[in-house]
XYZ file of C-alpha atoms in Angstrom:
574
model
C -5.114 26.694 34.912
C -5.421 24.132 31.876
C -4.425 26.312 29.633
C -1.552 27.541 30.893
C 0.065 24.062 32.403
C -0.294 22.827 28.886
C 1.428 25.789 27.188
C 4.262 24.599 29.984
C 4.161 21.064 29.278
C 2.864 20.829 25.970
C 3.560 17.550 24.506
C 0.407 15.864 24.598
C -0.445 18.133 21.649
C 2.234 18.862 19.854
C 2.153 18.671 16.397
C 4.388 16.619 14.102
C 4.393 19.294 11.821
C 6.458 21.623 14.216
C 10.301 21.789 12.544
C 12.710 19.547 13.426
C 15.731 19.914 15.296
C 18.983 21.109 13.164
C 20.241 17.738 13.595
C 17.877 15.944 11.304
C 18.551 14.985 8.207
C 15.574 15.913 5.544
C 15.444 14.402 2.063
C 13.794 16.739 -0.492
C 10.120 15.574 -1.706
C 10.477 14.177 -5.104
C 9.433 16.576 -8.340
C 5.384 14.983 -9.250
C 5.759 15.463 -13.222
C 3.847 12.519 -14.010
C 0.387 12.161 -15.990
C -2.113 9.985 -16.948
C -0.226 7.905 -19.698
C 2.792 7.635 -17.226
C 0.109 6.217 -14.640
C -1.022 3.761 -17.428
C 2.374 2.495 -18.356
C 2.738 1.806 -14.089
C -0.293 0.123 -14.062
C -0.167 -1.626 -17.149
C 3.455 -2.790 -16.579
C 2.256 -3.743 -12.544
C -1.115 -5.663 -14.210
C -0.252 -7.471 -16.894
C 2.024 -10.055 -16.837
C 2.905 -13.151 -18.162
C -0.088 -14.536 -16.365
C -2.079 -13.009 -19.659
C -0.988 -16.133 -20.820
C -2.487 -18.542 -18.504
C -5.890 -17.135 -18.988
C -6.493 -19.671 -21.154
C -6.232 -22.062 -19.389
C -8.457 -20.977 -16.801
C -11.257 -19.993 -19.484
C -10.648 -23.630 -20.407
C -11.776 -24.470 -16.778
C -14.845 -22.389 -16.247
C -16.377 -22.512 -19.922
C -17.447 -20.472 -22.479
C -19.913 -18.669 -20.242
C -17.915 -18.630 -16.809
C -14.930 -17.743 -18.184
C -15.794 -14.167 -20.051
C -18.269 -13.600 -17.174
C -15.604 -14.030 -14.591
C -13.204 -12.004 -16.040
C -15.321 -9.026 -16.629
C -16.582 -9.176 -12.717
C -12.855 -8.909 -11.721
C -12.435 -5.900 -14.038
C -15.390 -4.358 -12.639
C -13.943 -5.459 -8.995
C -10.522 -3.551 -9.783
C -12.222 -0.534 -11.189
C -15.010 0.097 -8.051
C -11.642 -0.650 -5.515
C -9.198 1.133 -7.192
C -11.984 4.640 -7.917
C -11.900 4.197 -3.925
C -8.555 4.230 -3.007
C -7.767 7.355 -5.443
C -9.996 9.159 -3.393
C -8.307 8.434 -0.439
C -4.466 9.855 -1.282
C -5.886 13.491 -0.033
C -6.984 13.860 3.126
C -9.416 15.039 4.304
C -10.642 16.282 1.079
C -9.960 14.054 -1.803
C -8.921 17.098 -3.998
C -8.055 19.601 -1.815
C -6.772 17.896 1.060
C -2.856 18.784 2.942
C -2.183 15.034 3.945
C -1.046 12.711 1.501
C -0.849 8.676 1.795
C 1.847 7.706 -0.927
C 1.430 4.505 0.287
C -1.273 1.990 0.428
C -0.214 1.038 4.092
C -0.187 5.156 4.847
C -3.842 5.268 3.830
C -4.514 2.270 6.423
C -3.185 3.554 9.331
C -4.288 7.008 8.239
C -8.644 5.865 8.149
C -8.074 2.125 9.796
C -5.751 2.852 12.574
C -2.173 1.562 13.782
C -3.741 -2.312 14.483
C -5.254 -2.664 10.840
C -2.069 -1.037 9.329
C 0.310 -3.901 10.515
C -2.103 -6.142 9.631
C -2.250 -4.917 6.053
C 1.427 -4.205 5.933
C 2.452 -8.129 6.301
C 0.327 -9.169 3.913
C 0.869 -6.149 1.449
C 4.585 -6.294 1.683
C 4.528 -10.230 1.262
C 2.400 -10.403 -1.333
C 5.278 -7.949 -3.202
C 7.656 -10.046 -2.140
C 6.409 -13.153 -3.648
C 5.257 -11.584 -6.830
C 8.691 -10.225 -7.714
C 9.963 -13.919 -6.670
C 7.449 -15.274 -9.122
C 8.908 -12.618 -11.521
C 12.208 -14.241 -11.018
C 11.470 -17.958 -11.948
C 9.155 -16.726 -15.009
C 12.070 -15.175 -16.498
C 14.271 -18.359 -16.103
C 10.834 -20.062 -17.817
C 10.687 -17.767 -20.704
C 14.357 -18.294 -21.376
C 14.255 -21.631 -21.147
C 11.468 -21.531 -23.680
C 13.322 -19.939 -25.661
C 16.586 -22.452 -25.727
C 13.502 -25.333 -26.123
C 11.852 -23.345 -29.136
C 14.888 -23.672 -31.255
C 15.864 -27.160 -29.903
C 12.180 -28.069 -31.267
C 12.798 -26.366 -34.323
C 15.448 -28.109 -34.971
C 15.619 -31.792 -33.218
C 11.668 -31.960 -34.008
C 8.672 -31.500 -31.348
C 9.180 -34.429 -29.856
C 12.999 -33.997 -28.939
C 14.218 -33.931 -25.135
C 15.116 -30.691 -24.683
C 15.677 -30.001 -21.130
C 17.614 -27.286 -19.770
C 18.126 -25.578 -16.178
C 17.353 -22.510 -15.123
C 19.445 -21.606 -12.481
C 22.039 -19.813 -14.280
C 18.791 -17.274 -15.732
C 17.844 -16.285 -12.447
C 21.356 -15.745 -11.404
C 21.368 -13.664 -14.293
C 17.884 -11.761 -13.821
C 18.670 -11.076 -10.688
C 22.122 -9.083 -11.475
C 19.853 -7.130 -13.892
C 17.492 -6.732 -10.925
C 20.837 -5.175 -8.660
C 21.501 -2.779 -11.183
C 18.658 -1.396 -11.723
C 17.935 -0.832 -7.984
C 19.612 2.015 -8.213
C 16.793 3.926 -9.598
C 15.772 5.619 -6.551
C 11.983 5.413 -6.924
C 8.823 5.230 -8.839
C 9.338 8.807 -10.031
C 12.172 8.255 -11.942
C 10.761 4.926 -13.381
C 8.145 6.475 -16.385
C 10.766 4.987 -18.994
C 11.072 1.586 -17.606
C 7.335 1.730 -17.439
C 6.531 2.498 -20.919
C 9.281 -0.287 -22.364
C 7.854 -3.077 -20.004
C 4.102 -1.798 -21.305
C 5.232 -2.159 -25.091
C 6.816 -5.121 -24.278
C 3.685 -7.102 -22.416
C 1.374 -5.279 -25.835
C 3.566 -6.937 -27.822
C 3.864 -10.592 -26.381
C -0.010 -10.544 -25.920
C -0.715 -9.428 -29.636
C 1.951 -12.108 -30.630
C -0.011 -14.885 -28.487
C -4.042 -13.286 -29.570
C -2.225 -13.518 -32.892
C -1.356 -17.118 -32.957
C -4.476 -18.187 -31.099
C -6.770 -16.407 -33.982
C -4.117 -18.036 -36.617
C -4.538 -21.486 -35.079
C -8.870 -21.431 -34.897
C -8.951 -20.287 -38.664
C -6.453 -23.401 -39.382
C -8.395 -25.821 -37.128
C -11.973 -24.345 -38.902
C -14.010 -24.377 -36.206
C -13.643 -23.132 -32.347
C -12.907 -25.672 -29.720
C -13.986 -26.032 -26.041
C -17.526 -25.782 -24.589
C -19.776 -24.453 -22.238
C -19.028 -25.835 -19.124
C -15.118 -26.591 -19.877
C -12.773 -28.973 -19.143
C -14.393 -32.126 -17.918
C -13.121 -33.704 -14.964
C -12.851 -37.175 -13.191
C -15.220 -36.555 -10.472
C -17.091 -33.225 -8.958
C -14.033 -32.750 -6.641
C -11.652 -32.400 -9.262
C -13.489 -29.771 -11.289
C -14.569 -27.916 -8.139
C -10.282 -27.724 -7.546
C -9.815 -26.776 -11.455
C -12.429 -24.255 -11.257
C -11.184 -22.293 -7.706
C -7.692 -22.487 -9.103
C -8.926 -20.854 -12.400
C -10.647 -18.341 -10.691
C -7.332 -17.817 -7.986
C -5.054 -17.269 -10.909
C -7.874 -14.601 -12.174
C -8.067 -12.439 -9.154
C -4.311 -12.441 -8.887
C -4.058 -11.251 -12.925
C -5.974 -8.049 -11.597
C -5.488 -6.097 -8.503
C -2.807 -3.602 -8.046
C -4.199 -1.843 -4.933
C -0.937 -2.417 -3.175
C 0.972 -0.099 -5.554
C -2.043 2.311 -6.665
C -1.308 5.136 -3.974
C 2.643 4.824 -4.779
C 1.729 5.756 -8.942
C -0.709 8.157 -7.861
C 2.018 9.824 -5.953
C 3.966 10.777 -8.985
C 1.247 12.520 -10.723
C 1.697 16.035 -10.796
C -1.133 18.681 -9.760
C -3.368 20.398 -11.429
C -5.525 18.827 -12.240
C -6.030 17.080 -8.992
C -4.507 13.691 -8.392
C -7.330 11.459 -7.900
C -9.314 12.902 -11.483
C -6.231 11.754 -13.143
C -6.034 8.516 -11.212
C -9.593 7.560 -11.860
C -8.769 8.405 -15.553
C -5.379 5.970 -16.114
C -7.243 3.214 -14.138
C -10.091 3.408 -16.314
C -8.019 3.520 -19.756
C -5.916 1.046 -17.772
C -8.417 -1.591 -16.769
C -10.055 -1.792 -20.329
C -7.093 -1.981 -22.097
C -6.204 -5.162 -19.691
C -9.702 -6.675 -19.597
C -9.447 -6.474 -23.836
C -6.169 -8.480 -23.932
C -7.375 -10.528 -21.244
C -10.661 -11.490 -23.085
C -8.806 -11.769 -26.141
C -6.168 -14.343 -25.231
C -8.398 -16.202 -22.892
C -11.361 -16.959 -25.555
C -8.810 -17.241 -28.150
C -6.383 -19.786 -26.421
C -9.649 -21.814 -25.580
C -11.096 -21.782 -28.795
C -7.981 -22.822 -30.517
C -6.756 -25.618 -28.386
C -10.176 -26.565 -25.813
C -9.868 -29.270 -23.778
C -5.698 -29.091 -24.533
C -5.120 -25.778 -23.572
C -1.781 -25.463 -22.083
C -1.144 -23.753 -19.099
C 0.919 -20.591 -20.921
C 0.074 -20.322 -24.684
C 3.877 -19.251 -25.207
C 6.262 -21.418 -22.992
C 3.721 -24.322 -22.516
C 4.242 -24.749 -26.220
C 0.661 -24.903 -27.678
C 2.302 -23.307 -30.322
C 5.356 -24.150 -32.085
C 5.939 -22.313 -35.347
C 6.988 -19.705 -36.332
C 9.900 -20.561 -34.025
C 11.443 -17.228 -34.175
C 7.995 -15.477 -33.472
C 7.949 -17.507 -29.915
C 11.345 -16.646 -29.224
C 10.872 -12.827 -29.643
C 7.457 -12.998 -27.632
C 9.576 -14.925 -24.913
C 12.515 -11.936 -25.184
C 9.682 -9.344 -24.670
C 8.157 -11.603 -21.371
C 11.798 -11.177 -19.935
C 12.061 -7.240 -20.682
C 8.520 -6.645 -19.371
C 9.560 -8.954 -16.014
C 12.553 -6.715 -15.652
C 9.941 -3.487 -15.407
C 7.725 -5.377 -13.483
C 10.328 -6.293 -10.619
C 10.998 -2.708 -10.042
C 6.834 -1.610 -9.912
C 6.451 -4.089 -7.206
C 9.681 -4.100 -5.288
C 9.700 -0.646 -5.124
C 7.168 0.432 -2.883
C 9.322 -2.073 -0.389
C 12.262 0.247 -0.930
C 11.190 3.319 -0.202
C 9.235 2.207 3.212
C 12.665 0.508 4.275
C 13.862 3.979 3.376
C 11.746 6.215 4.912
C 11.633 4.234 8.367
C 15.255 3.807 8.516
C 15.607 7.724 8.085
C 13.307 8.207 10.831
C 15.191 5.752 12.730
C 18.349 6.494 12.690
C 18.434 10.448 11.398
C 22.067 11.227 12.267
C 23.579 7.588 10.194
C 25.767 8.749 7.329
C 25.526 5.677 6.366
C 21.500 5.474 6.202
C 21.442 9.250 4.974
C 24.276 10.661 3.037
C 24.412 10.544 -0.715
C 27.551 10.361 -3.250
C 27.711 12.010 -6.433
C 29.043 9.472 -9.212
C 29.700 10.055 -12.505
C 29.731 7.412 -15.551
C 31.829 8.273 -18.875
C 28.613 9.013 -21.033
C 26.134 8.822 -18.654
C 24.342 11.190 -16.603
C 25.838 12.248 -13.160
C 23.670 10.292 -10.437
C 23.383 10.081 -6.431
C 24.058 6.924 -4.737
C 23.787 5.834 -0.984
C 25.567 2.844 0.561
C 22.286 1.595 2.742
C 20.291 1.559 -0.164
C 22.904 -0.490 -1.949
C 22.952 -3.151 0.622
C 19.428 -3.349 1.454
C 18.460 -3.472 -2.322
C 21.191 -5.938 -3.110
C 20.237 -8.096 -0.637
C 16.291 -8.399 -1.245
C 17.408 -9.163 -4.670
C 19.449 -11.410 -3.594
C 16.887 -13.081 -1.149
C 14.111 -13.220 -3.729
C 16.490 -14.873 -6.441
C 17.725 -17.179 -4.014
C 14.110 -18.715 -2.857
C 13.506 -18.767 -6.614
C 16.546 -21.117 -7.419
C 15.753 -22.792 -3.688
C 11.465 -23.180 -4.441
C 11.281 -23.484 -8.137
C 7.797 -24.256 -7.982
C 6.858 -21.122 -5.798
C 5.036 -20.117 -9.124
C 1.771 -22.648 -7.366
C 2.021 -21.365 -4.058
C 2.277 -17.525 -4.852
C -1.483 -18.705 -6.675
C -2.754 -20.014 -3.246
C -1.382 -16.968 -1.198
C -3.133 -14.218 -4.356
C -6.291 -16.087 -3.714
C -6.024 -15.726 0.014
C -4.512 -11.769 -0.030
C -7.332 -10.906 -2.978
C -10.130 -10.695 -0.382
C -8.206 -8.129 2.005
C -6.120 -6.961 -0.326
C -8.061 -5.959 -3.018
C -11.592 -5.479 -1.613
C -11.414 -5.260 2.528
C -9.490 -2.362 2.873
C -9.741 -0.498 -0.036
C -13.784 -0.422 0.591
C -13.412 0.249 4.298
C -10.834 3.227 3.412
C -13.291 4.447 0.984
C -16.197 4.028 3.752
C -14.081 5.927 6.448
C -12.862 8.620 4.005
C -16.688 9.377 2.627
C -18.132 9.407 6.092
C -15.492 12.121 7.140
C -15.992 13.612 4.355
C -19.522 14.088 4.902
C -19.148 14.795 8.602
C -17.395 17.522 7.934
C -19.597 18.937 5.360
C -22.558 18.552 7.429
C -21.112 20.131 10.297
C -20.090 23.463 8.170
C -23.696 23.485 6.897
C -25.338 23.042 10.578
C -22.489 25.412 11.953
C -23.358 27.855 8.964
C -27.292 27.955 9.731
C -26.745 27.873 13.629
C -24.787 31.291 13.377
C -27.290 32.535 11.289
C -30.317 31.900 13.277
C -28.481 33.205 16.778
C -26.167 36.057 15.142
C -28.777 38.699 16.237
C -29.337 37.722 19.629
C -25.794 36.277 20.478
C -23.964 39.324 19.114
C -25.919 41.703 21.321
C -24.954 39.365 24.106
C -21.649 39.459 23.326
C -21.524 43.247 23.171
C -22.795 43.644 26.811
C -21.062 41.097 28.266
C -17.566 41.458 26.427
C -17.395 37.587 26.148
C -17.823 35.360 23.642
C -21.033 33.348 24.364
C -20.467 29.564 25.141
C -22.276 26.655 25.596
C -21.705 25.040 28.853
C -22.163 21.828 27.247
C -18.765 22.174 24.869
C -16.564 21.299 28.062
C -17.553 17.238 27.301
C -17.084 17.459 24.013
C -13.891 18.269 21.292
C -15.404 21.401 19.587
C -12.225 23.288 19.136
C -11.503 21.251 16.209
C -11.856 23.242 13.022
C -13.587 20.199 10.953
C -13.531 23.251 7.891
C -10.063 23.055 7.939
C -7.783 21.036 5.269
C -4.830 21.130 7.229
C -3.986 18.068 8.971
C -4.329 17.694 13.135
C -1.323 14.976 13.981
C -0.569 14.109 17.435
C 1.954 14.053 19.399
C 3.440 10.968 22.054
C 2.215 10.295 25.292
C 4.787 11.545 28.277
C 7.879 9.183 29.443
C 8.329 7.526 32.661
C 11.653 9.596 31.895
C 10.067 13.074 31.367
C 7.835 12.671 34.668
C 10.623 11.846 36.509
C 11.654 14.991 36.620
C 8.545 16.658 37.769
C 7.780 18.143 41.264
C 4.616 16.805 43.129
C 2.615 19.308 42.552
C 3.349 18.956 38.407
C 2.477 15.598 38.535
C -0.743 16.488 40.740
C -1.539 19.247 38.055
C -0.979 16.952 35.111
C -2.869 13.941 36.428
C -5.742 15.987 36.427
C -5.261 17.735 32.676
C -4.777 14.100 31.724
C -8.122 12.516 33.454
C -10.101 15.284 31.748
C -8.070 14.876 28.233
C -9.829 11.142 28.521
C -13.319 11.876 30.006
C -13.956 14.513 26.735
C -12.507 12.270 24.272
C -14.482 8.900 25.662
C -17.747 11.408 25.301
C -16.565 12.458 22.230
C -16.329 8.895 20.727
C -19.620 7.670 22.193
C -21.353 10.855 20.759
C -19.878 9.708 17.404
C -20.865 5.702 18.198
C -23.967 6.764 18.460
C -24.712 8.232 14.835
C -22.900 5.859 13.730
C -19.628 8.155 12.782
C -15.738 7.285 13.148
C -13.862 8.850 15.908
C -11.193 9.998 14.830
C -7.791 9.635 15.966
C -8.530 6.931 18.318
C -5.212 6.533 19.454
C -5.367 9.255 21.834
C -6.883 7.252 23.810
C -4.329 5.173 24.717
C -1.824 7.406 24.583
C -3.348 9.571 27.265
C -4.173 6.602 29.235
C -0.396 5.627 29.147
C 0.399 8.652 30.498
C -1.364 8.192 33.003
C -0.190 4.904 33.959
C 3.410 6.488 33.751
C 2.532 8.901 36.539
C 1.389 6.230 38.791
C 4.566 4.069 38.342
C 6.560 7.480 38.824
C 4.412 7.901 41.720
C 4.901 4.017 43.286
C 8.575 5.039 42.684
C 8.721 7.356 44.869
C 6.514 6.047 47.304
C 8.766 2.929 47.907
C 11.573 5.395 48.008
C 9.886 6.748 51.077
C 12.269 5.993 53.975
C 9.063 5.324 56.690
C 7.367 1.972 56.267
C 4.011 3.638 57.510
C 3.767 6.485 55.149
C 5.148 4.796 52.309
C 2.924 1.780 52.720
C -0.256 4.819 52.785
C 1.113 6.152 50.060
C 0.943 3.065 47.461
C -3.075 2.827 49.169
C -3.334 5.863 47.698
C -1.922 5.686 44.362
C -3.502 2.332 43.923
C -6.907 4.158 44.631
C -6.327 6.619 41.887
């Protein structure tokens, strides 16, 4: 009788992978041509920024021995976090898997659950927010340093020359609304690669003059503790704030799943992840070494806080400009890496949301004289224009966001960069071995009872079962890569329409849908394994609850007092 009322009503199974109705609008998958230098170039252009610069200063704060030692740990930090989350874009296989997570938030919900996914998603999506804010006001900065390099140059170092930088964000951020139309991070190698030259070629400009500068000073500067300070207080504040402006020089966990999404296949995604992260990280960790010891040792207890627009170095004049021109190119890049992944999740719920919009779905075909033809869509336009215009306007609003964003990377680092991407990794491993273990036990249990149970079989023309299997969810095929999804729970709306005896029927399916899963998830409690999907829960206990307000509806529809008042008694008893 189970079987058959939920072949009639079958929604508290249904699969999300069942086609859609002709209605829908469906956007084609992107083409995945990408390798492992195109991964570099993302990560590269999303790591290293102008905050290479600053390193410096915060070597100057921890010491020759703190500093180094500090950076390194980070590096080593990134590298264990990030070899975890590109294990985690299959599922459940890491190689072999059918679901992907192109998103860092996707891989949350996916292992951590709905709760831990909005939880991650503020913080992801606001720590990309301010970052491409921060991008904003260093690009008025290394303008301005630019306009102050040739002032110096020529009114002397000592010359007041002050300039605004309102009009350069104004300015960065119409660069910004153009290049929004690049639909995603697939069609972004290019910018990539230009924004990675660029931030190779400021840094070597900046390890250059720091080398330069030690060999003219003939001998290195600083020491091993660092920069001494007033009283205990203030170096404990200079030291957390060097190590803050560390941790938030590293991580890119928040845009890791989105690069490893445009990798094409074979070989398998997370082997070439693993691969640009590695190259990645040591390539980063080298600059980062180099400018940091060098800036020290060249300027010690004077380090400035950026080596290039704090003006510890003056001449060559036109060397500081270009290195200032190849910040603002790399910070043009860098925008798109981070705002990106905002994009496309705007995108991709508003298409769920509202599938029918022309305005939300439809796409025009322009055409530039000498250009490439290329698709635009009017939401994107507005939504994209107007983050860019948000994040440009709270950089001319909060020019000194630059300190906060430092405060809110130290905060985010711990969740961001370490919580979840070691939790996802613990999840995804004990699945992973769950369902291993369960092949290998199912494997040697038909073994050992083929004789016996296939005789059995033959005599009694059924397929032997344990009586036991009715508690528990063993129709799941845990050998299986394709993905089980889901469906809703039922509407007050949908039970509406039911007879009595539907409702009586489905009650029941329902109660025992929760008493196997609940038995299910202790078994797995127990051995200390994830139950997974725990959603159902809910959902099937919402259900439930829907029935019984259908239920008091119609009991206080009942026209007699008396049997409507024993009929609430005995939905309330249920």
């Amino acid at each position: 009788m189970v079987d058959e009322f939920m072949e009639q009503f079958p929604l508290i199974h249904q699969s999300c992978s069942s086609s859609s109705s002709g209605n829908n609008v469906t956007r084609e998958s992107p083409k995945r041509i990408g390798n492992v230098w195109s991964a570099i170039a993302h990560i590269i252009t999303g790591v290293i920024g102008a905050g290479v610069l600053s390193l410096a200063w915060s070597v100057a704060q921890l010491g020759w021995i703190g500093g180094p030692i500090c950076i390194v740990l980070f590096a080593v930090t990134t590298m264990v976090s990030s070899n975890l989350l590109s294990d985690c874009y299959r599922h459940p296989h890491p190689e072999y898997g059918a679901t992907r997570s192109s998103s860092f938030i996707d891989a949350v919900k996916l292992f951590l659950g709905e709760k831990n996914k909005h939880v991650c998603g503020v913080m992801a999506y606001a720590t990309m927010f301010g970052i491409t804010t921060a991008f904003v006001i260093t690009s008025a900065t290394s303008v301005k340093a630019i306009l102050k390099s040739n002032c110096y140059h020529k009114e002397a170092h000592k010359a007041p020359c002050k300039y605004g930088d309102t009009l350069y964000m104004m300015l960065f951020g119409v660069v910004q609304i153009v290049m929004s139309f690049i639909p995603d991070l697939h069609n972004m190698a290019w910018v990539s690669v230009v924004a990675a030259l660029m931030s190779f070629t400021y840094a070597t400009i900046g390890l250059g003059l720091g080398i330069t500068t030690v060999i003219e000073n003939g001998r290195i500067m600083g020491s091993i503790t660092g920069v001494a300070a007033s009283s205990t207080a203030d170096k404990l504040w200079l030291i957390f704030q060097a190590l803050s402006d560390i941790a938030f020089a590293y991580p890119y966990s928040i845009i890791l799943l989105e690069i490893q999404d445009t990798l094409e296949a074979p070989p398998s995604e997370n082997k070439t992840m693993k691969k640009a992260s590695m190259i990645a990280i040591f390539i980063t960790t080298f600059f980062y070494l180099c400018c940091g010891c060098f800036g020290y040792a060249a300027f010690g207890d004077q380090t400035p806080g950026n080596l290039l627009t704090g003006f510890g170095f003056y001449e060559p004049y036109w060397l500081i400009d270009f290195a200032n021109a190849c910040i603002v190119l790399h910070l043009i890049g860098g925008y798109q890496i981070y705002c990106q992944p905002i994009y496309n999740a705007v995108d991709r719920w508003c298409q769920r949301k509202y599938p029918n919009s022309e305005f939300v779905n439809k796409f025009y075909r322009m055409k530039l004289p000498k250009l490439p033809a290329f698709q635009v869509n009017l939401f994107r336009i507005c939504f994209r224009t107007t983050y860019v215009v948000s994040t440009t306007g709270l950089g001319i609003l909060f020019p000194y966001f630059n300190q906060v964003l430092g405060v809110l990377g130290a905060i985010s680092f711990w969740p961001l960069a370490i919580y979840f991407p070691v939790e996802i990794g613990h999840v995804a491993v004990m699945y992973l071995s769950r369902t291993f273990g369960r092949t290998l036990f199912a494997a040697a249990a038909r073994s050992r009872t083929y004789a016996s149970s296939a005789g059995a079989a033959t005599a009694s023309g059924d397929k032997p079962r344990n009586p036991l299997e009715e508690f528990f969810e063993v129709d799941r095929d845990m050998e299986s890569d394709k993905p089980i999804v889901y469906g809703r729970g039922w509407k007050a709306s949908e039970l509406r329409l039911k007879s009595w005896d539907d409702l009586h029927k489905l009650w029941y399916v329902l109660l025992k849908e929760k008493n196997m899963l609940m038995t299910q998830r202790q078994m797995l409690n127990s051995q200390n394994l994830r139950f997974p999907n725990p959603e159902r829960i809910p959902k099937v206990r919402k259900s439930m609850c829907r029935i019984k307000q259908v239920l008091t509806e119609r009991a206080i529809d009942e026209p007699d007092p008396r049997r409507s008042a024993e009929m609430k008694r005995m939905i309330n008893a249920l």
